[in-house]
PDB file of C-alpha atoms and ligand atoms in Angstrom:
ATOM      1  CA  UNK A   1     -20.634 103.348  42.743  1.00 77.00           C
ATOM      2  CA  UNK A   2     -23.874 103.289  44.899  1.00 93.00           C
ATOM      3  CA  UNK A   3     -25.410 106.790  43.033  1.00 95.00           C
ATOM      4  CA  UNK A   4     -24.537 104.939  39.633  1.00 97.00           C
ATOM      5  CA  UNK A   5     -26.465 101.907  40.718  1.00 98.00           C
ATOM      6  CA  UNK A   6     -29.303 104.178  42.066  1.00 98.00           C
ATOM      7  CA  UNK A   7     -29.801 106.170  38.832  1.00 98.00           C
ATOM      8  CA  UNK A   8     -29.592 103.179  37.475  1.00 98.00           C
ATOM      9  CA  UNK A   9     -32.555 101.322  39.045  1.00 98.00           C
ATOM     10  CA  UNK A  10     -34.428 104.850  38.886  1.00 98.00           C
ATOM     11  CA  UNK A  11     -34.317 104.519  35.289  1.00 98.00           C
ATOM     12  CA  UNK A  12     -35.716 101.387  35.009  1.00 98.00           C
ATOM     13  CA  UNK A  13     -38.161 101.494  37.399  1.00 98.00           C
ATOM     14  CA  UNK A  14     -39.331 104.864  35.426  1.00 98.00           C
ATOM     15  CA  UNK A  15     -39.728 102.713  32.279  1.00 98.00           C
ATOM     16  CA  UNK A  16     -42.455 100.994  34.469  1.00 98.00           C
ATOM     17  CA  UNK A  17     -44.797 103.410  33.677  1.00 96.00           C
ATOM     18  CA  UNK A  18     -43.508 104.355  30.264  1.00 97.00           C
ATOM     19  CA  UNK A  19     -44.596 101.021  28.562  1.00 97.00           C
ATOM     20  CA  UNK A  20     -47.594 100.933  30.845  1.00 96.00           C
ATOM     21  CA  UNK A  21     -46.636  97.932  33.185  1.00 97.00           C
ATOM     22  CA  UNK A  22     -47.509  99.315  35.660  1.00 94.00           C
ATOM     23  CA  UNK A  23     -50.878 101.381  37.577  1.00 89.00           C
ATOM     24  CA  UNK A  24     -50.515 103.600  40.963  1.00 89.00           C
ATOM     25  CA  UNK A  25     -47.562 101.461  42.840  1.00 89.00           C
ATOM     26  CA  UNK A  26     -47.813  98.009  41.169  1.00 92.00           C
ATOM     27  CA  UNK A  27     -44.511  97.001  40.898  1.00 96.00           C
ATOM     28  CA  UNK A  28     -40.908  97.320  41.245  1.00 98.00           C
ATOM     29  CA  UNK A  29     -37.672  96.898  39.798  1.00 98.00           C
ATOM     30  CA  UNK A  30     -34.080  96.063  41.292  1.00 98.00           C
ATOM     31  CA  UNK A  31     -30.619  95.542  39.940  1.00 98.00           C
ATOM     32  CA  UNK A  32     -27.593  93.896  41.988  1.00 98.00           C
ATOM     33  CA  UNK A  33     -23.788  94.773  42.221  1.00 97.00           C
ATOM     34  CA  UNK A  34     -22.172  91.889  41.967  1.00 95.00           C
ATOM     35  CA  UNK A  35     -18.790  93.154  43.444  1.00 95.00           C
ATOM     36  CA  UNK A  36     -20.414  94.535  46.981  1.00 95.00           C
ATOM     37  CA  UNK A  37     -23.267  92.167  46.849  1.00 97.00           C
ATOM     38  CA  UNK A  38     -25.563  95.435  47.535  1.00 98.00           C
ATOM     39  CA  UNK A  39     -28.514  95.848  45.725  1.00 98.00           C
ATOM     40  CA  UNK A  40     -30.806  99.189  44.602  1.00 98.00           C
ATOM     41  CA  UNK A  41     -34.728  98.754  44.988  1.00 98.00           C
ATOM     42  CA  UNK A  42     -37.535 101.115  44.418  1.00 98.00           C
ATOM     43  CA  UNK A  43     -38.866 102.349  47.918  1.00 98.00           C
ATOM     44  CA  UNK A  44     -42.038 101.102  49.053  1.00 97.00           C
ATOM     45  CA  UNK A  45     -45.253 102.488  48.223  1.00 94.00           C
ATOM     46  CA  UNK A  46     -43.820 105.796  46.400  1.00 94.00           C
ATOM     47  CA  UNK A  47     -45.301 107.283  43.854  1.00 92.00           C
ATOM     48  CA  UNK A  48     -43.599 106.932  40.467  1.00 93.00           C
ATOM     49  CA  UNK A  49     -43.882 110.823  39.827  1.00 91.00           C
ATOM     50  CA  UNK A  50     -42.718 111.611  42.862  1.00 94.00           C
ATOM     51  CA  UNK A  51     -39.584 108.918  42.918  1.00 96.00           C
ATOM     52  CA  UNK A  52     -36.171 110.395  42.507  1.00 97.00           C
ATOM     53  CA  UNK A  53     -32.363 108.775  42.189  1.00 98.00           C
ATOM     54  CA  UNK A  54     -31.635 109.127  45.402  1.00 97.00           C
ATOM     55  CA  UNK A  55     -35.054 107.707  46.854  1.00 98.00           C
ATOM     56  CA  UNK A  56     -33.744 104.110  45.592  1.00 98.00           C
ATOM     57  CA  UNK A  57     -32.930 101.964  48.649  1.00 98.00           C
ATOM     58  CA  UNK A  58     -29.947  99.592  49.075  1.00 98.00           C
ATOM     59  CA  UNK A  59     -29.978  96.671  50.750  1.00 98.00           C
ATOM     60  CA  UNK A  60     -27.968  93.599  51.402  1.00 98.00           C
ATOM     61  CA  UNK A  61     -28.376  89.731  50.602  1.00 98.00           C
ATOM     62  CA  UNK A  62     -29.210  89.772  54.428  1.00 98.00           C
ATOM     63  CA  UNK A  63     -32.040  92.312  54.347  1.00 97.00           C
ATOM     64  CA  UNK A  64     -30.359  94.136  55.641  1.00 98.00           C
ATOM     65  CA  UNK A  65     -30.847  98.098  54.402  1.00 98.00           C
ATOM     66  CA  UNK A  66     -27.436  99.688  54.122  1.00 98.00           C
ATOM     67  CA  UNK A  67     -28.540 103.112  52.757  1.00 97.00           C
ATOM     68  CA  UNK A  68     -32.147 104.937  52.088  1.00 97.00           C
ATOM     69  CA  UNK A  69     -34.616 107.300  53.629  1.00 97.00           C
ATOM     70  CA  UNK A  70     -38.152 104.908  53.037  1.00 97.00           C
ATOM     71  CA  UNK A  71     -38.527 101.281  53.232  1.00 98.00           C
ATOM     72  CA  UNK A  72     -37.942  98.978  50.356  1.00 98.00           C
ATOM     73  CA  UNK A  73     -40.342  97.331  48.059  1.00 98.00           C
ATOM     74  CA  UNK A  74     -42.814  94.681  50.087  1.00 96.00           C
ATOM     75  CA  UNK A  75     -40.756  92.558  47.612  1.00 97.00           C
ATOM     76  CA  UNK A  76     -37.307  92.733  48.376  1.00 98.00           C
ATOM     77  CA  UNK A  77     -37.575  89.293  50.556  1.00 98.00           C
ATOM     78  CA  UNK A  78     -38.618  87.818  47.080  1.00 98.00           C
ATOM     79  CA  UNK A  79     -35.579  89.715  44.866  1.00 98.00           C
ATOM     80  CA  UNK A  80     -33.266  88.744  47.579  1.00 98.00           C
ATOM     81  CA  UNK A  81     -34.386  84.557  46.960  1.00 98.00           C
ATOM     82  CA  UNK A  82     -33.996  85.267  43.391  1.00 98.00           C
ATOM     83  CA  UNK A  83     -30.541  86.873  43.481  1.00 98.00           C
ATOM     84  CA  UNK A  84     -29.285  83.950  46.088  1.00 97.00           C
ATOM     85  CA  UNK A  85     -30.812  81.176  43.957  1.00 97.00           C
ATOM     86  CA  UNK A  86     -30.282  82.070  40.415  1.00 97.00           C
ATOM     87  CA  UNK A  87     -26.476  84.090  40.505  1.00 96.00           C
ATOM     88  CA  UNK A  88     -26.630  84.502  36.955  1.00 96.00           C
ATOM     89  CA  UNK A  89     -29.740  87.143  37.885  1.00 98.00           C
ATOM     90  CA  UNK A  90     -28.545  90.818  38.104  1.00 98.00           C
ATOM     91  CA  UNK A  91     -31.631  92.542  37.765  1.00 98.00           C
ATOM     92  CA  UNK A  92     -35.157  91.635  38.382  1.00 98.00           C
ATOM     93  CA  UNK A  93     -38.973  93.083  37.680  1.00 98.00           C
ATOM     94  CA  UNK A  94     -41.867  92.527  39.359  1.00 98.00           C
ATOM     95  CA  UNK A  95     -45.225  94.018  37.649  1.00 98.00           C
ATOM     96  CA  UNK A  96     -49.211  93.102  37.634  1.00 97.00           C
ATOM     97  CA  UNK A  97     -49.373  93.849  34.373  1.00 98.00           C
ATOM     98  CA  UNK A  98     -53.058  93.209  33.102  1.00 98.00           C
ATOM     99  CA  UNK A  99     -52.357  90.830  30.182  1.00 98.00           C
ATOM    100  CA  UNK A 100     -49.972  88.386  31.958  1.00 98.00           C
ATOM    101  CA  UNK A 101     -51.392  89.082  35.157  1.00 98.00           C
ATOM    102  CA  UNK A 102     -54.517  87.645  34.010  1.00 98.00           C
ATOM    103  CA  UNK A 103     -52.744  84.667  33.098  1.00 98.00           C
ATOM    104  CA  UNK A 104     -51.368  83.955  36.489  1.00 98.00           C
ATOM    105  CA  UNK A 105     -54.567  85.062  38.118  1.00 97.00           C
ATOM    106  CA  UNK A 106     -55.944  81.773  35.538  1.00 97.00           C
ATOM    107  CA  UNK A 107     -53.222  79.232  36.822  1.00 97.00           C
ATOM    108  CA  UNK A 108     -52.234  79.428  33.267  1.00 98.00           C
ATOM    109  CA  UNK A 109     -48.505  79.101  31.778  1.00 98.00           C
ATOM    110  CA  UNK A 110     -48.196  81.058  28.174  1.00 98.00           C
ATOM    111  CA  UNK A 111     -47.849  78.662  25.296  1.00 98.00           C
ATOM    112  CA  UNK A 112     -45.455  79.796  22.632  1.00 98.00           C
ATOM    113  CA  UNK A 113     -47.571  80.429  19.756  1.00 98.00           C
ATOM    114  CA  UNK A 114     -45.273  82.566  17.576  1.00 97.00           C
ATOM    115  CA  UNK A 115     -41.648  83.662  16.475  1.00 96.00           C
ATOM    116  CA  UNK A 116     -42.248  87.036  18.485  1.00 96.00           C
ATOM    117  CA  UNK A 117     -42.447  84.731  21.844  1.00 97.00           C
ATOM    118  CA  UNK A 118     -39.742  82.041  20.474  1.00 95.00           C
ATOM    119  CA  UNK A 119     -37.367  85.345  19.931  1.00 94.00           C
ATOM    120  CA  UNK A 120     -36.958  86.156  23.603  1.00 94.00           C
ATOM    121  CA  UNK A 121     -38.346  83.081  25.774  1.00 94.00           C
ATOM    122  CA  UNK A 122     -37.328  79.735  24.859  1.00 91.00           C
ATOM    123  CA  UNK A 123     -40.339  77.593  25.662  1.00 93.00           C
ATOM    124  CA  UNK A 124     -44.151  77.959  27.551  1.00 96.00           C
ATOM    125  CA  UNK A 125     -43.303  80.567  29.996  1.00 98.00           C
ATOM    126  CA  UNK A 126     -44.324  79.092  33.091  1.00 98.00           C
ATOM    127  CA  UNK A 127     -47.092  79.406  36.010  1.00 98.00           C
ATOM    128  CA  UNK A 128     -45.796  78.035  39.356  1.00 97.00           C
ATOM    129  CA  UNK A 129     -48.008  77.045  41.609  1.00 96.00           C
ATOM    130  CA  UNK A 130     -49.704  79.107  44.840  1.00 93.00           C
ATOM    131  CA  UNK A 131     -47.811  79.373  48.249  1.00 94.00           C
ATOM    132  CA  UNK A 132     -49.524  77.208  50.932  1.00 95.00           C
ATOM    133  CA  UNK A 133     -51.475  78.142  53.828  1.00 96.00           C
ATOM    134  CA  UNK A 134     -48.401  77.456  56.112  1.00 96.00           C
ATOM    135  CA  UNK A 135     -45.855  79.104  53.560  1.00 95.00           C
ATOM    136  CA  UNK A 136     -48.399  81.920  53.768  1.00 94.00           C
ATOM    137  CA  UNK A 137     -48.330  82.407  57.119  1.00 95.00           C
ATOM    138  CA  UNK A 138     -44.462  81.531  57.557  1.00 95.00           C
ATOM    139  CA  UNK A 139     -42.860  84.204  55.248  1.00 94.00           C
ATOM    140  CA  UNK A 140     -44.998  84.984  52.330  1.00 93.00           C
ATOM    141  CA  UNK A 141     -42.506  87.748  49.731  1.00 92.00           C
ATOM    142  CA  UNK A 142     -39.710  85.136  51.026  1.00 93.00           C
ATOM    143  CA  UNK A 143     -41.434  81.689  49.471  1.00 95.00           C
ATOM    144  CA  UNK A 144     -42.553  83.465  46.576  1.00 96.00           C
ATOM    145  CA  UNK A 145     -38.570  83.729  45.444  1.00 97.00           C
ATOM    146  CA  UNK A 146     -38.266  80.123  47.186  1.00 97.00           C
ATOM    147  CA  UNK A 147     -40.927  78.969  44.792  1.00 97.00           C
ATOM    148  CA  UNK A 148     -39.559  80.551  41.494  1.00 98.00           C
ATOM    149  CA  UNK A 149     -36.054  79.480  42.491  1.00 98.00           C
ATOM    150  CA  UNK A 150     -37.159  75.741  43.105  1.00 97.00           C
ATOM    151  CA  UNK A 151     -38.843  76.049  39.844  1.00 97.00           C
ATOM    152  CA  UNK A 152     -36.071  77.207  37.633  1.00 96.00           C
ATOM    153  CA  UNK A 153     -33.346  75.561  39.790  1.00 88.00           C
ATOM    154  CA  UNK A 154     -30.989  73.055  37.525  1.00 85.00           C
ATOM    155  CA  UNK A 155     -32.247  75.489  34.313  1.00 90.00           C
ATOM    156  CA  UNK A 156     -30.756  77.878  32.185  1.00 89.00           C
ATOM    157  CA  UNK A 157     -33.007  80.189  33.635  1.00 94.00           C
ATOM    158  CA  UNK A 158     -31.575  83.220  31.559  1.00 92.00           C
ATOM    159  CA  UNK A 159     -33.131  81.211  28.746  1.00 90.00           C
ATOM    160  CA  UNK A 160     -37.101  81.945  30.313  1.00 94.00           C
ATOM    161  CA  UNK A 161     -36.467  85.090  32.121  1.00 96.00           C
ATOM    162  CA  UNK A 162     -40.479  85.026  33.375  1.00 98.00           C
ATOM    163  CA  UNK A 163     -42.056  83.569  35.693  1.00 98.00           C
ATOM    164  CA  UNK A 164     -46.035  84.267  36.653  1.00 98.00           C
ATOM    165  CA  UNK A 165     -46.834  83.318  40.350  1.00 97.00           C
ATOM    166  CA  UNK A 166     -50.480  81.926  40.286  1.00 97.00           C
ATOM    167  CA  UNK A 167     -52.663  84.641  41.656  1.00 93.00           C
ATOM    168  CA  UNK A 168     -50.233  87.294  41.984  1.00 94.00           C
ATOM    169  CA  UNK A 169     -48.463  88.351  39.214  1.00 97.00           C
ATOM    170  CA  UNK A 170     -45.031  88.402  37.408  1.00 98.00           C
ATOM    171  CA  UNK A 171     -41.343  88.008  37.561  1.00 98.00           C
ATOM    172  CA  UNK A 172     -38.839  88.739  34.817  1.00 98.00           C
ATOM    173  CA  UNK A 173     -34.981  89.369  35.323  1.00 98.00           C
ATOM    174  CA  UNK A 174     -31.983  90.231  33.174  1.00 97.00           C
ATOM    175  CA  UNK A 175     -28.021  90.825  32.842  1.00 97.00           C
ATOM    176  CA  UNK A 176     -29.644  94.109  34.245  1.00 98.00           C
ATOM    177  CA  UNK A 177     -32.187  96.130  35.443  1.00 98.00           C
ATOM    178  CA  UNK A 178     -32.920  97.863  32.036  1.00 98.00           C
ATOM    179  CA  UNK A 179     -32.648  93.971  30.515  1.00 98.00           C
ATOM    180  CA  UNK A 180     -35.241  93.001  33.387  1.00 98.00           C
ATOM    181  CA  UNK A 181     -37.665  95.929  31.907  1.00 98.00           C
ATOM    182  CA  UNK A 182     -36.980  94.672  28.345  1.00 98.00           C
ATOM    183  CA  UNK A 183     -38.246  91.059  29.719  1.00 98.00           C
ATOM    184  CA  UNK A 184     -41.260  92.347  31.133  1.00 98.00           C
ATOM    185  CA  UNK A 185     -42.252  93.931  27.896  1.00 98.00           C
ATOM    186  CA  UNK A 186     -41.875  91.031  26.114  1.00 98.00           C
ATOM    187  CA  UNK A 187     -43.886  88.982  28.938  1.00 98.00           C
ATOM    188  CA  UNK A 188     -46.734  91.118  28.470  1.00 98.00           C
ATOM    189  CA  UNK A 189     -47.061  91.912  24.673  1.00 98.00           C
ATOM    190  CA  UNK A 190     -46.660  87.765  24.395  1.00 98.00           C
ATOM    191  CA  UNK A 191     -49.406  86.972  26.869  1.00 98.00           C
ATOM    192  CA  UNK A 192     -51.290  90.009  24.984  1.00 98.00           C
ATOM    193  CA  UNK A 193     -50.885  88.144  21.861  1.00 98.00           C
ATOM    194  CA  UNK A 194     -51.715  84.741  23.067  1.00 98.00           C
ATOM    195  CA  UNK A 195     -54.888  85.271  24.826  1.00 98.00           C
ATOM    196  CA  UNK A 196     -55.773  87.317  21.679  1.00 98.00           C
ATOM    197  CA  UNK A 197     -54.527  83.830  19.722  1.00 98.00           C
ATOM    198  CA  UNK A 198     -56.744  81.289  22.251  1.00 98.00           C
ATOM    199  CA  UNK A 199     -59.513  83.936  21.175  1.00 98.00           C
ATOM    200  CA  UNK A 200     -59.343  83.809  17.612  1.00 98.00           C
ATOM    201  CA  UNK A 201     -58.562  80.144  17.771  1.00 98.00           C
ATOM    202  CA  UNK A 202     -59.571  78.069  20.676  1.00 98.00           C
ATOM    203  CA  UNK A 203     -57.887  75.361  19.010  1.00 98.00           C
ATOM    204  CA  UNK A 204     -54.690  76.262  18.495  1.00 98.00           C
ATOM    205  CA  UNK A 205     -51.192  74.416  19.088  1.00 98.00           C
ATOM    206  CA  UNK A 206     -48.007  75.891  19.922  1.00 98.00           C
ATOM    207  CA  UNK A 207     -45.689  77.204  17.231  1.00 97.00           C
ATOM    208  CA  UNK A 208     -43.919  73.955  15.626  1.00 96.00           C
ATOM    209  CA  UNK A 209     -40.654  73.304  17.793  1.00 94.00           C
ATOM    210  CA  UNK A 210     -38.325  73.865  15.015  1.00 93.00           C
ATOM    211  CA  UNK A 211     -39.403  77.166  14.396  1.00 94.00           C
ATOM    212  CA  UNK A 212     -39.021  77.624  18.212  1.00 93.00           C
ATOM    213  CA  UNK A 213     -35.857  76.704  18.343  1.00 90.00           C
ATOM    214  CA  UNK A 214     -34.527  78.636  15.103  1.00 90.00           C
ATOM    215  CA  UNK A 215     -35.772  81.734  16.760  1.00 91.00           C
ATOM    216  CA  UNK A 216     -34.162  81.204  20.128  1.00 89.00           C
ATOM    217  CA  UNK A 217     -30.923  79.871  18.925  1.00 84.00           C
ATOM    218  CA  UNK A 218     -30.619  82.434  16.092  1.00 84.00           C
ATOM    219  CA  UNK A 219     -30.946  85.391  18.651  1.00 81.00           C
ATOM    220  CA  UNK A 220     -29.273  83.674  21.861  1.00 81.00           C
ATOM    221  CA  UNK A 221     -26.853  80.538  20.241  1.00 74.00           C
ATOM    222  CA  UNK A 222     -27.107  76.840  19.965  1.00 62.00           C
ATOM    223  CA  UNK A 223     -26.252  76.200  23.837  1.00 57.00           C
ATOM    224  CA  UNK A 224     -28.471  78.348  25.035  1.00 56.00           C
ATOM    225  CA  UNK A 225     -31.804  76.399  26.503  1.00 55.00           C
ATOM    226  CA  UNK A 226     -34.223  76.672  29.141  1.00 56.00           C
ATOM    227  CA  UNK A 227     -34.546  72.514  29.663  1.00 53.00           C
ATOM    228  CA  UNK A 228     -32.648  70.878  32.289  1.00 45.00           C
ATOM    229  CA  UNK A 229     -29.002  71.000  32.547  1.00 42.00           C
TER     230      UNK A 229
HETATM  231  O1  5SP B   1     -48.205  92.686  45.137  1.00 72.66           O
HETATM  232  C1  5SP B   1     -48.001  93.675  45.830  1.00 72.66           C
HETATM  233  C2  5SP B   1     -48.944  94.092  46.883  1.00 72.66           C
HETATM  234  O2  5SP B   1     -50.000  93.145  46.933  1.00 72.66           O
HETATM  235  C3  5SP B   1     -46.781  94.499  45.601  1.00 72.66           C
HETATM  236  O3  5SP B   1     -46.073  93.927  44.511  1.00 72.66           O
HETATM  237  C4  5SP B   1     -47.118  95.955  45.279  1.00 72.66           C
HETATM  238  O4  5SP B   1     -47.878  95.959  44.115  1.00 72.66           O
HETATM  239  C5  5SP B   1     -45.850  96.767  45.092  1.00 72.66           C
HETATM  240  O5  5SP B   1     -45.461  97.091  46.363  1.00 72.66           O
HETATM  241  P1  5SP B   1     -44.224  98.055  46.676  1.00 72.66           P
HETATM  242  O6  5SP B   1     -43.091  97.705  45.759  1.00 72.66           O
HETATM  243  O7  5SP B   1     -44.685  99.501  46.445  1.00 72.66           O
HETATM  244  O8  5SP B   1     -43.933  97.771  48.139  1.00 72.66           O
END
C-alpha cells in the first residue's frame, strides 16, 4: 500500500516539471492515505531528475517520518495543517510558479475574468495575508497551513482549491495528488491569463456572476460553492 502511494506521489511530483511549475527544487507535491493517516512527500531538496519512487518520504499527521532515506519537503509542517484542517484534502501542491507567484509576491488575489477560470475555481482565488514577525519566528511552514486553513475554514474549500500566500507562493490540493497537479495548472494558466487581461485592459471587471456560476455549477453541480457554509 505504501509503494502504491509512493509511485503515486512520484508521478505527480514528476508532472512538476512537465508543465513547467516548477525551476531547480521549487516545489513539492503530497498525497494522503486516508485509511493509515500516512502521507507520501517529495524529499527535500532532491533533484527532480534524480528523484525515484522509492525516494518519496512518509510521514505521519504527527511529523513524525515513518519510512524514507532523506528528509521531507521544508513543507511538510504546512501539508500536515492542511490535511488536519481541511479533511476533505487528499493531496496537495505547493509551486512558485512565475505567473501566480507574481501575484502573491503583489498581495494580489486573481479576479475571475473568464469561463476558463469560472470552469475550475469558483470565485477570486484568494491572497491571504503574510505571517507575522512572531508567527515567523514561532513556527513559520506550520502557520503558513494555519493561515490557509483559517482562511478557508467554514468553506467548501474543494470549490477554490488555491490559495497564494503573500510573498511566497502557492497552494492547490485535490481528491488526489494527480488532481492537486491538475489545480496548479489551472492556477497558473488563470493568473497567466489575467495579468495578460489587467494588461490589455486596466479597466476591466470580473466575468458577470451568472456566467460564473453556469461554468462552476455545470462542471461541479448546483451545491457545490466556495462561500460560507
Ligand atoms: O519556499 C521554499 C523555500 O523557500 C520551498 O517551498 C522550496 O522551494 C521547496 O523546498 P523542498 O520541498 O525541496 O524542501
Amino acid at each position: 500500500m505504501l509503494e502504491e502511494l509512493k509511485k503515486r506521489v512520484y508521478e505527480a511530483n514528476m508532472l512538476l516539471p512537465k508543465y513547467k511549475l516548477i525551476t531547480f527544487t521549487w516545489g513539492n507535491v503530497s498525497e494522503i492515505d486516508p485509511e493509515t493517516g500516512y502521507f507520501a512527500i517529495k524529499p527535500s531538496g532532491v533533484e527532480y531528475d534524480e528523484l525515484t519512487p522509492d525516494d518519496m518520504v512518509i510521514m505521519d499527521l504527527e511529523g513524525n517520518k515513518i519510512e524514507g532515506k532523506y528528509n521531507p519537503s521544508s513543507d511538510t509542517a504546512t501539508h500536515i495543517e492542511i490535511y488536519k484542517g481541511m479533511p476533505d484534502v487528499k493531496g496537495i501542491v505547493h509551486t512558485h510558479s512565475p505567473w501566480a507567484t507574481s501575484w502573491a509576491q503583489a498581495g494580489r488575489g486573481i479576479p475571475c475574468y473568464g469561463t476558463t477560470h469560472a470552469d475550475y475555481m469558483y470565485g477570486e482565488i484568494p491572497c491571504v495575508r503574510n505571517l507575522t514577525k512572531e508567527e515567523i519566528e514561532e513556527a513559520y511552514e506550520k502557520n503558513t497551513g494555519v493561515l490557509i486553513v483559517d482562511h478557508f475554514k467554514d468553506t467548501e474549500y474543494m470549490a477554490m482549491p488555491a490559495v497564494l500566500c503573500k510573498n511566497h507562493g502557492t497552494f492547490t490540493w485535490g481528491k488526489n495528488a494527480k488532481d492537486a497537479v491538475h489545480n496548479a495548472v489551472v492556477l497558473e494558466e488563470v493568473a497567466k491569463m489575467a495579468a495578460r487581461t489587467e494588461m490589455l485592459n486596466p479597466q476591466v471587471q470580473p466575468a458577470p456572476q451568472e456566467l460564473q456560476d453556469k461554468h462552476y455549477y455545470r462542471k461541479h453541480g448546483a451545491n457545490a460553492y466556495y462561500g460560507q457554509k
